[in-house]
JSON list of C-alpha atoms in Angstrom, two decimals:
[
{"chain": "A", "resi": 24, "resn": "UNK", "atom": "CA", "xyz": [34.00, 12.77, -9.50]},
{"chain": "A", "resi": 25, "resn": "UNK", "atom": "CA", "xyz": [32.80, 13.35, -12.79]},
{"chain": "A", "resi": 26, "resn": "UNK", "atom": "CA", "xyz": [30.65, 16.34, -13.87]},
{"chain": "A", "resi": 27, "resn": "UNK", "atom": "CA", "xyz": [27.24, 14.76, -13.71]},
{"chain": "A", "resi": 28, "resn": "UNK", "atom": "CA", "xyz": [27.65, 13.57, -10.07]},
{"chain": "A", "resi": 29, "resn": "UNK", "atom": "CA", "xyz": [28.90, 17.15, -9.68]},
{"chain": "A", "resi": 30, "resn": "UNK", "atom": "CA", "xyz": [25.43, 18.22, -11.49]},
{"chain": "A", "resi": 31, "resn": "UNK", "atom": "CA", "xyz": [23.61, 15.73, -9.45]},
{"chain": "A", "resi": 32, "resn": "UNK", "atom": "CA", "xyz": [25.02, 17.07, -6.28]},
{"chain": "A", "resi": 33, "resn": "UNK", "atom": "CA", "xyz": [24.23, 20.94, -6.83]},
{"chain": "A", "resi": 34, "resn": "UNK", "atom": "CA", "xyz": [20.63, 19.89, -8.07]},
{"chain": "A", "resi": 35, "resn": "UNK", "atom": "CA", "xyz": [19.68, 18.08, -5.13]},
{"chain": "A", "resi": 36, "resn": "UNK", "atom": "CA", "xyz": [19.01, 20.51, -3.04]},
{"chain": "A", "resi": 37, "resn": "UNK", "atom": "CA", "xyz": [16.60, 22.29, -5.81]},
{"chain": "A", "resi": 38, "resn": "UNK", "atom": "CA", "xyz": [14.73, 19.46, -6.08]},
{"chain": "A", "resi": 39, "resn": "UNK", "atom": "CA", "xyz": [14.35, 18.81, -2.75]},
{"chain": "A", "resi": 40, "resn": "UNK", "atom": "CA", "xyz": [13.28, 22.49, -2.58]},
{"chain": "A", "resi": 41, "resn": "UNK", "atom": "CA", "xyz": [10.93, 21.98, -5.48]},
{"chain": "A", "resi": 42, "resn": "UNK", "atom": "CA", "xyz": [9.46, 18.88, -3.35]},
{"chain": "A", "resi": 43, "resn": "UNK", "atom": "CA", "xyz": [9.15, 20.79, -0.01]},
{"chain": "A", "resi": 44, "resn": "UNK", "atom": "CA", "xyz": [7.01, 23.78, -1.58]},
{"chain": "A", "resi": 45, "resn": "UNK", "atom": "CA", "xyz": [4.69, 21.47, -3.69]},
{"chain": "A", "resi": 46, "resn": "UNK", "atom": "CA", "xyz": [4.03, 19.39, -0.86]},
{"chain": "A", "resi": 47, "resn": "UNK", "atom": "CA", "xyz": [3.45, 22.35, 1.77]},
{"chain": "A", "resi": 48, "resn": "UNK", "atom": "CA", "xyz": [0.96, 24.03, -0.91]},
{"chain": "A", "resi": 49, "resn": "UNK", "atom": "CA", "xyz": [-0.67, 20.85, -1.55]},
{"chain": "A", "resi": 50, "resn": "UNK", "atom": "CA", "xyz": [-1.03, 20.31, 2.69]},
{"chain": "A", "resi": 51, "resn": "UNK", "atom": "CA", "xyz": [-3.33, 23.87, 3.14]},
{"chain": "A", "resi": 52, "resn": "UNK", "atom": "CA", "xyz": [-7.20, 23.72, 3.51]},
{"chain": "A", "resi": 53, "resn": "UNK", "atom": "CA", "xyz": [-8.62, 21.77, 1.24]},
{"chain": "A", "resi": 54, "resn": "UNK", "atom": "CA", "xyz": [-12.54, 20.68, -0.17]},
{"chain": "A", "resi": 55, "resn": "UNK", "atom": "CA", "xyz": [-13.58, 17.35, 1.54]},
{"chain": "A", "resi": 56, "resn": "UNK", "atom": "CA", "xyz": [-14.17, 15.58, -2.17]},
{"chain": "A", "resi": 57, "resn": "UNK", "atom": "CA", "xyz": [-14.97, 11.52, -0.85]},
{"chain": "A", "resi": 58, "resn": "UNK", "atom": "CA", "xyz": [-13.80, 10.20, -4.20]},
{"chain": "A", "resi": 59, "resn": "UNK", "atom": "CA", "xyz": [-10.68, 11.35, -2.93]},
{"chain": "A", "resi": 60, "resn": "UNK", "atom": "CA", "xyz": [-11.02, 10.35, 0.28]},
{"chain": "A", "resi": 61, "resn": "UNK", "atom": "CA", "xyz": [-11.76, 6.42, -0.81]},
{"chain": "A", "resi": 62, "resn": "UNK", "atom": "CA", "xyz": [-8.90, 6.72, -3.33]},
{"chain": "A", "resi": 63, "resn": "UNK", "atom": "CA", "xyz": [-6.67, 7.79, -0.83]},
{"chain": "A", "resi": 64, "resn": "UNK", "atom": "CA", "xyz": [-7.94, 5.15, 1.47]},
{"chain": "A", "resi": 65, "resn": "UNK", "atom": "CA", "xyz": [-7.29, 2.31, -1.20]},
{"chain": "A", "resi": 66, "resn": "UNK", "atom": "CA", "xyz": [-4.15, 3.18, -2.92]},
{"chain": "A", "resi": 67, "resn": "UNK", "atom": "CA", "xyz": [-2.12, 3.51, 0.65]},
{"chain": "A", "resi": 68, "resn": "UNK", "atom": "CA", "xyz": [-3.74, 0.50, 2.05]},
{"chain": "A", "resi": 69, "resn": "UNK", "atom": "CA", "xyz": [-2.41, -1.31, -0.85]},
{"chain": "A", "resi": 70, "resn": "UNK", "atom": "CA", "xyz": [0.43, 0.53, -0.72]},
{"chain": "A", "resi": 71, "resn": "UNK", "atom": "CA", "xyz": [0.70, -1.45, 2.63]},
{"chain": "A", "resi": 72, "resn": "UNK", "atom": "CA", "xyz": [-0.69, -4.77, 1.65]},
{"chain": "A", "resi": 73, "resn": "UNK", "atom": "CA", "xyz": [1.42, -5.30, -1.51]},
{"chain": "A", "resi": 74, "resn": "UNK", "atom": "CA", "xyz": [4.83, -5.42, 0.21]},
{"chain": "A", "resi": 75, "resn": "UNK", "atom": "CA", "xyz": [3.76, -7.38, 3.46]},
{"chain": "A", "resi": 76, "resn": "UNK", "atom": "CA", "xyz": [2.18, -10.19, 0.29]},
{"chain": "A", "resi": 77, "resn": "UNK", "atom": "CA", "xyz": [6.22, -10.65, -0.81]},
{"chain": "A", "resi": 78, "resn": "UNK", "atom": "CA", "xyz": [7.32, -10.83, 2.23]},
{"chain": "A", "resi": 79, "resn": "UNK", "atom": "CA", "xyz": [4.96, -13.43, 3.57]},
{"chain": "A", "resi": 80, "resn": "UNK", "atom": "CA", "xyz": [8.07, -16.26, 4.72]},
{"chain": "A", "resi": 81, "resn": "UNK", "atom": "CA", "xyz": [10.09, -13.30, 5.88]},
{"chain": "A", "resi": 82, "resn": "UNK", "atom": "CA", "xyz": [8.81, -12.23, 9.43]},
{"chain": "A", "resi": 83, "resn": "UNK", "atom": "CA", "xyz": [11.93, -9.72, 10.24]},
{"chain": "A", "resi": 84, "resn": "UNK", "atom": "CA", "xyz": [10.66, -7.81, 6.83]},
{"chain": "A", "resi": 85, "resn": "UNK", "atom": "CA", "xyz": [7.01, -7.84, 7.87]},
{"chain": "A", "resi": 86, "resn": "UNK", "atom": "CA", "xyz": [8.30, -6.93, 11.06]},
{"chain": "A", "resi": 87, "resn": "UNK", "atom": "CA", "xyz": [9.54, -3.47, 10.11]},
{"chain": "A", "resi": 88, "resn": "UNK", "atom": "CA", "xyz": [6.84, -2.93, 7.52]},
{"chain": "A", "resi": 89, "resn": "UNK", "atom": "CA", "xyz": [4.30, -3.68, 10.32]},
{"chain": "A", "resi": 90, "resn": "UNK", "atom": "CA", "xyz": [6.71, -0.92, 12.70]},
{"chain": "A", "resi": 91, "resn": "UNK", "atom": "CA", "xyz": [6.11, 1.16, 10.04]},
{"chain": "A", "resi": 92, "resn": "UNK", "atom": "CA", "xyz": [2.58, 1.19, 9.32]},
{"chain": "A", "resi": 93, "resn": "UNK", "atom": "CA", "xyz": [1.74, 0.73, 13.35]},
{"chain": "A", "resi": 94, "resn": "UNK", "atom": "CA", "xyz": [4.04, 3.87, 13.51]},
{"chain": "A", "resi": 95, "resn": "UNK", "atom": "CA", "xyz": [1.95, 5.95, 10.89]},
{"chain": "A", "resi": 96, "resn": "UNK", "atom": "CA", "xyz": [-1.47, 5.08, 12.53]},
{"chain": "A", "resi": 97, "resn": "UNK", "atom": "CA", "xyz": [-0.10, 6.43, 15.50]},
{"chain": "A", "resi": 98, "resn": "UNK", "atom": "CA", "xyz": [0.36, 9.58, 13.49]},
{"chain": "A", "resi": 99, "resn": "UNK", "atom": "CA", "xyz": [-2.76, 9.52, 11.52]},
{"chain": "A", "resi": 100, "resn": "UNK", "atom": "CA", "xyz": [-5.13, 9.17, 14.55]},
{"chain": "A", "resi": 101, "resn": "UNK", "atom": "CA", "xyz": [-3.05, 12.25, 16.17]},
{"chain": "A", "resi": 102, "resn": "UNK", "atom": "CA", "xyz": [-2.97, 14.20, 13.26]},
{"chain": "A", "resi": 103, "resn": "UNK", "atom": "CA", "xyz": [-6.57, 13.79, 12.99]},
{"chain": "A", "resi": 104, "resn": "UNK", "atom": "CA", "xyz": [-6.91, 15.09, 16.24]},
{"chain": "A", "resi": 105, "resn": "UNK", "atom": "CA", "xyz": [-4.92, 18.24, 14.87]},
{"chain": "A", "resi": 106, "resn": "UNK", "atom": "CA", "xyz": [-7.01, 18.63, 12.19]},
{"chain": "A", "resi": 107, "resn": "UNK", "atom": "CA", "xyz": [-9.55, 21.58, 11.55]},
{"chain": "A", "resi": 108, "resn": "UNK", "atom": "CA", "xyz": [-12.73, 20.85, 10.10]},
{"chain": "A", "resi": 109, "resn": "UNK", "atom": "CA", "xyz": [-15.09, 23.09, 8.87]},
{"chain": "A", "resi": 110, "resn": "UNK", "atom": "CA", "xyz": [-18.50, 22.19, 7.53]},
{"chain": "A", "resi": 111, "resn": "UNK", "atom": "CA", "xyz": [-19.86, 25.81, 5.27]},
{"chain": "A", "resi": 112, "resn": "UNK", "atom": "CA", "xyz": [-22.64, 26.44, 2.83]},
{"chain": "A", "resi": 113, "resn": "UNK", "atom": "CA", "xyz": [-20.79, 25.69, 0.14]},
{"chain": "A", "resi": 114, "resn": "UNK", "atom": "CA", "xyz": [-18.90, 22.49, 1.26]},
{"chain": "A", "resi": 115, "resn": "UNK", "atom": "CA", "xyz": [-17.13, 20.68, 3.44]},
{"chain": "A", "resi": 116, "resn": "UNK", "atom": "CA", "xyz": [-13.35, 21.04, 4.35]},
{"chain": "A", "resi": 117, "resn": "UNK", "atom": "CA", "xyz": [-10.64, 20.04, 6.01]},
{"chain": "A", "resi": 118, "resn": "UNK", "atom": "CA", "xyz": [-7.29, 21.67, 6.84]},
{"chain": "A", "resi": 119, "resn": "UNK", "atom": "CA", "xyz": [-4.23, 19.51, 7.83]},
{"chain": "A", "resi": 120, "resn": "UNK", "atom": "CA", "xyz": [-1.63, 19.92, 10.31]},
{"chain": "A", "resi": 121, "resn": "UNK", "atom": "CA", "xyz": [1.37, 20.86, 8.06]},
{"chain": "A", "resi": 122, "resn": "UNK", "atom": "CA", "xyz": [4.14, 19.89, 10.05]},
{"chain": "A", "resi": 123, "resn": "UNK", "atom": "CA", "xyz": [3.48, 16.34, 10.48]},
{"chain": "A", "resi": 124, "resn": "UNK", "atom": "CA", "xyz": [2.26, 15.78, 7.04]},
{"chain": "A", "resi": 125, "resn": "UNK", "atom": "CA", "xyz": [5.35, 17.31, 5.87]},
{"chain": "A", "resi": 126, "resn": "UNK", "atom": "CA", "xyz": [7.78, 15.92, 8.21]},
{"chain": "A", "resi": 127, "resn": "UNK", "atom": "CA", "xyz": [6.32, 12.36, 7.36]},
{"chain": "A", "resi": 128, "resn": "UNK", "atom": "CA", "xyz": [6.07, 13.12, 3.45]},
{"chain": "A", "resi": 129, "resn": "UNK", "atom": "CA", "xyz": [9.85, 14.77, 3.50]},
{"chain": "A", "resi": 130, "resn": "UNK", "atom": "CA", "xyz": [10.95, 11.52, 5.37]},
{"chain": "A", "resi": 131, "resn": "UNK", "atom": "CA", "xyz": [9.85, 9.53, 2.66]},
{"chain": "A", "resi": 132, "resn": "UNK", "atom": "CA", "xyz": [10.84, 11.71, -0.19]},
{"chain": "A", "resi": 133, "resn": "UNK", "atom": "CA", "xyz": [14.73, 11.69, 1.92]},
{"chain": "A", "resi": 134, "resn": "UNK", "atom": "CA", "xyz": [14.48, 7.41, 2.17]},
{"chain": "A", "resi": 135, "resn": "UNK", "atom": "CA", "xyz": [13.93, 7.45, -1.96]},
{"chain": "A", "resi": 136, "resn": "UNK", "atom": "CA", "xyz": [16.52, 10.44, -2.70]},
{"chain": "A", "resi": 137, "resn": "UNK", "atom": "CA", "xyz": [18.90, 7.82, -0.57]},
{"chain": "A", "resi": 138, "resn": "UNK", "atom": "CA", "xyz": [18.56, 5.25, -2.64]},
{"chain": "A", "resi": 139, "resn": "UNK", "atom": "CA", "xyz": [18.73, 7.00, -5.88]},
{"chain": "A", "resi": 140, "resn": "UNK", "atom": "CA", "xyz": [21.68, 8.55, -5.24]},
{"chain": "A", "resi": 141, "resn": "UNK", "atom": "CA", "xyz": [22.83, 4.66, -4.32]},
{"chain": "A", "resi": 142, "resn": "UNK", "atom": "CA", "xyz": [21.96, 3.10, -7.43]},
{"chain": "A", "resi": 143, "resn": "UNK", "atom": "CA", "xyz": [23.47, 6.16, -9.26]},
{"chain": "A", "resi": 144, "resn": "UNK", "atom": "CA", "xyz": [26.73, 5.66, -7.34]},
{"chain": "A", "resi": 145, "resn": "UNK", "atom": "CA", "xyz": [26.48, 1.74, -8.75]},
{"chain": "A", "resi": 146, "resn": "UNK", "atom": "CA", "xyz": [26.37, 2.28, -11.94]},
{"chain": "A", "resi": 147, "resn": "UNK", "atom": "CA", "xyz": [29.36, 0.82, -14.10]},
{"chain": "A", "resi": 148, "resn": "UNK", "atom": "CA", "xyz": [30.39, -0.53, -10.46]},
{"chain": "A", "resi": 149, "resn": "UNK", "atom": "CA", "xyz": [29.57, -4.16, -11.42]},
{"chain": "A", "resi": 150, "resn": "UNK", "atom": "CA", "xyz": [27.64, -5.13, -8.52]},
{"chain": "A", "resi": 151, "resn": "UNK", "atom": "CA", "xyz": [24.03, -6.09, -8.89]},
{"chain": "A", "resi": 152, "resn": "UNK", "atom": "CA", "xyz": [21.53, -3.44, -9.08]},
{"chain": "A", "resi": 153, "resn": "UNK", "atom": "CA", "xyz": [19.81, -3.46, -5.43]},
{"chain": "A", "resi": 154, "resn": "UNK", "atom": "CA", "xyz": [16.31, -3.25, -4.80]},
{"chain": "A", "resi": 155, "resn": "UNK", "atom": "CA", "xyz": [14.53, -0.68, -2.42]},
{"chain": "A", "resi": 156, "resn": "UNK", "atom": "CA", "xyz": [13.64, -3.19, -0.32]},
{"chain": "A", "resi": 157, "resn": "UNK", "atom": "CA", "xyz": [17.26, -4.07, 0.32]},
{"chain": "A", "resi": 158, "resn": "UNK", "atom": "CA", "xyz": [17.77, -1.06, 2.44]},
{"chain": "A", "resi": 159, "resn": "UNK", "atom": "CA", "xyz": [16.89, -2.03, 6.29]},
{"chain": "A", "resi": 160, "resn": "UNK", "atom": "CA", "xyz": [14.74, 1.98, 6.36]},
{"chain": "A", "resi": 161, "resn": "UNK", "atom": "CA", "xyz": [13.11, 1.79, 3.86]},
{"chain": "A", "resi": 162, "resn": "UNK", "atom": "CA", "xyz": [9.75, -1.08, 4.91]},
{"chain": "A", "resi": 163, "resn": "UNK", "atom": "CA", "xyz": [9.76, 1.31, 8.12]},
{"chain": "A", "resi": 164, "resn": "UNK", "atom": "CA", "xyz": [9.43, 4.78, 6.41]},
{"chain": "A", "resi": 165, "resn": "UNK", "atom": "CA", "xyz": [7.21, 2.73, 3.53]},
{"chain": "A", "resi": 166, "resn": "UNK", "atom": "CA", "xyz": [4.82, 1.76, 6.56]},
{"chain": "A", "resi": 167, "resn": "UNK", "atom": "CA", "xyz": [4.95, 5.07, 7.74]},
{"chain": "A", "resi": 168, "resn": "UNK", "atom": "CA", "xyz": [3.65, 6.91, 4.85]},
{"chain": "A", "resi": 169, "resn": "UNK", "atom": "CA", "xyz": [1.18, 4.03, 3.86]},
{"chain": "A", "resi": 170, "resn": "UNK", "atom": "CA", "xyz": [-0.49, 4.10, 7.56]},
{"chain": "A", "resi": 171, "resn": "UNK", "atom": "CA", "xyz": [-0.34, 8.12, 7.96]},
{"chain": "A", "resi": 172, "resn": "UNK", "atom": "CA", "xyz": [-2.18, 8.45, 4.93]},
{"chain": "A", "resi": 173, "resn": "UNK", "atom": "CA", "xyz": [-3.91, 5.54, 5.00]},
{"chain": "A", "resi": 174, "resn": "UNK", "atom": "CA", "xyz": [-5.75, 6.18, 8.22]},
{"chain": "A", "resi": 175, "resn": "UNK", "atom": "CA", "xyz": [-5.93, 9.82, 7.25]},
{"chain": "A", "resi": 176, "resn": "UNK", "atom": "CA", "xyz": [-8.24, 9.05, 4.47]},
{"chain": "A", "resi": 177, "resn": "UNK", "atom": "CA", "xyz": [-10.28, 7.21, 6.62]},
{"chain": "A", "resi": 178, "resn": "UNK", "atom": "CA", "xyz": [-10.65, 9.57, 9.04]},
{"chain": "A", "resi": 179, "resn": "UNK", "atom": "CA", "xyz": [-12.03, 11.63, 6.65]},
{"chain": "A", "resi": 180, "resn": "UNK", "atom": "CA", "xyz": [-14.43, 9.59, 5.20]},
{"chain": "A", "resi": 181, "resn": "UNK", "atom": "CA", "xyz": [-15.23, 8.61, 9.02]},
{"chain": "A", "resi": 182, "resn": "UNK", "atom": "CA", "xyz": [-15.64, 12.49, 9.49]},
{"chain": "A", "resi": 183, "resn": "UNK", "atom": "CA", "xyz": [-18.48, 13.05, 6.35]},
{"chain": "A", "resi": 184, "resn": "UNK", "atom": "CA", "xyz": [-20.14, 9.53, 7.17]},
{"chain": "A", "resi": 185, "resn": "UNK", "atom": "CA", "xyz": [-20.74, 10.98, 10.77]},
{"chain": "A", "resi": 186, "resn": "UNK", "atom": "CA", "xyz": [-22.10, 14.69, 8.73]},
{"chain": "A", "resi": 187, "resn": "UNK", "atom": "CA", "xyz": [-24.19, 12.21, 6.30]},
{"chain": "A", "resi": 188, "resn": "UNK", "atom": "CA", "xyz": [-25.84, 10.32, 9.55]},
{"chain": "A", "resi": 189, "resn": "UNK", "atom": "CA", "xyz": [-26.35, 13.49, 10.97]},
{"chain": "A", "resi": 190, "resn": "UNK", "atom": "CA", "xyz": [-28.30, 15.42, 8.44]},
{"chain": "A", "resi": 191, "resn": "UNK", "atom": "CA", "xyz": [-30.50, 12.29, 7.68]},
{"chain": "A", "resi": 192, "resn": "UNK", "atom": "CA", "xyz": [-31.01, 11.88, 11.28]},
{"chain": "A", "resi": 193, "resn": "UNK", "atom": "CA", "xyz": [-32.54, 15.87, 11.26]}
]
């Protein structure tokens, strides 16, 4: 072992640390802004779409991507359901259930830590440099964060449509 994999090694769990507390600040109550809301939407639906368009004449890597992604609607409809909403004179907004954001976030932040740490360990090695894709986890956990989100952004937009239709309806 040389001294940067010994670096690499003790700084892991730092960064990890560093990850964990941005995420769990970022995962509080938070303004209902639908810009937001439709960006989220779009960027983890594609998030979805791009992969499963490469993948196209390979049905046992659509397979996992659609495990994944069936996986994280699962967990976006429930953690809608654990969701507080709170509609106040000066806005709407929306606080998440932190656990299962972070557990599925953490998960995803673990599968791409995994594979860094893999392509570091290759290096000088002589073998190819492997893609992400090559690891049989990582189209699951990709699914998973692309549906969580994906259908947690439309929840929320489902959420102020239903508050727009309301108020007109008054």
């Amino acid at each position: 072992m040389d001294i940067s994999t010994i670096a690499l090694l003790v700084l892991t769990p730092v960064l990890v640390w560093r990850i964990y507390s941005r995420l769990k600040g970022s995962m509080g109550r938070q303004r209902s802004i639908m810009q937001r809301h439709y960006t989220g939407a779009l960027v983890f639906i594609a998030m979805a779409l791009l992969p499963a368009s490469q993948f196209v004449g390979e049905p046992a890597m659509l397979g996992w991507l659609a495990v994944g992604v069936a996986m994280g609607i699962g967990y976006g409809v429930w953690g809608l359901k654990l969701t507080r909403f709170e509609t106040l004179p000066d806005g709407y907004f929306f606080t998440p259930n932190l656990r299962l954001g972070m557990v599925i976030a953490m998960l995803f932040v673990a599968c791409l830590l995994y594979i860094g740490f893999e392509i570091y360990a290759n290096q000088g090695s002589g073998l190819p440099t492997p893609r992400a894709t090559d690891y049989p986890f990582f189209l699951p956990c990709l699914g998973l964060v692309a549906g969580y989100f994906g259908t947690y952004s439309v929840g929320l937009l489902r959420w102020r449509r239903k508050l727009r239709m309301a108020l007109d309806a008054d």
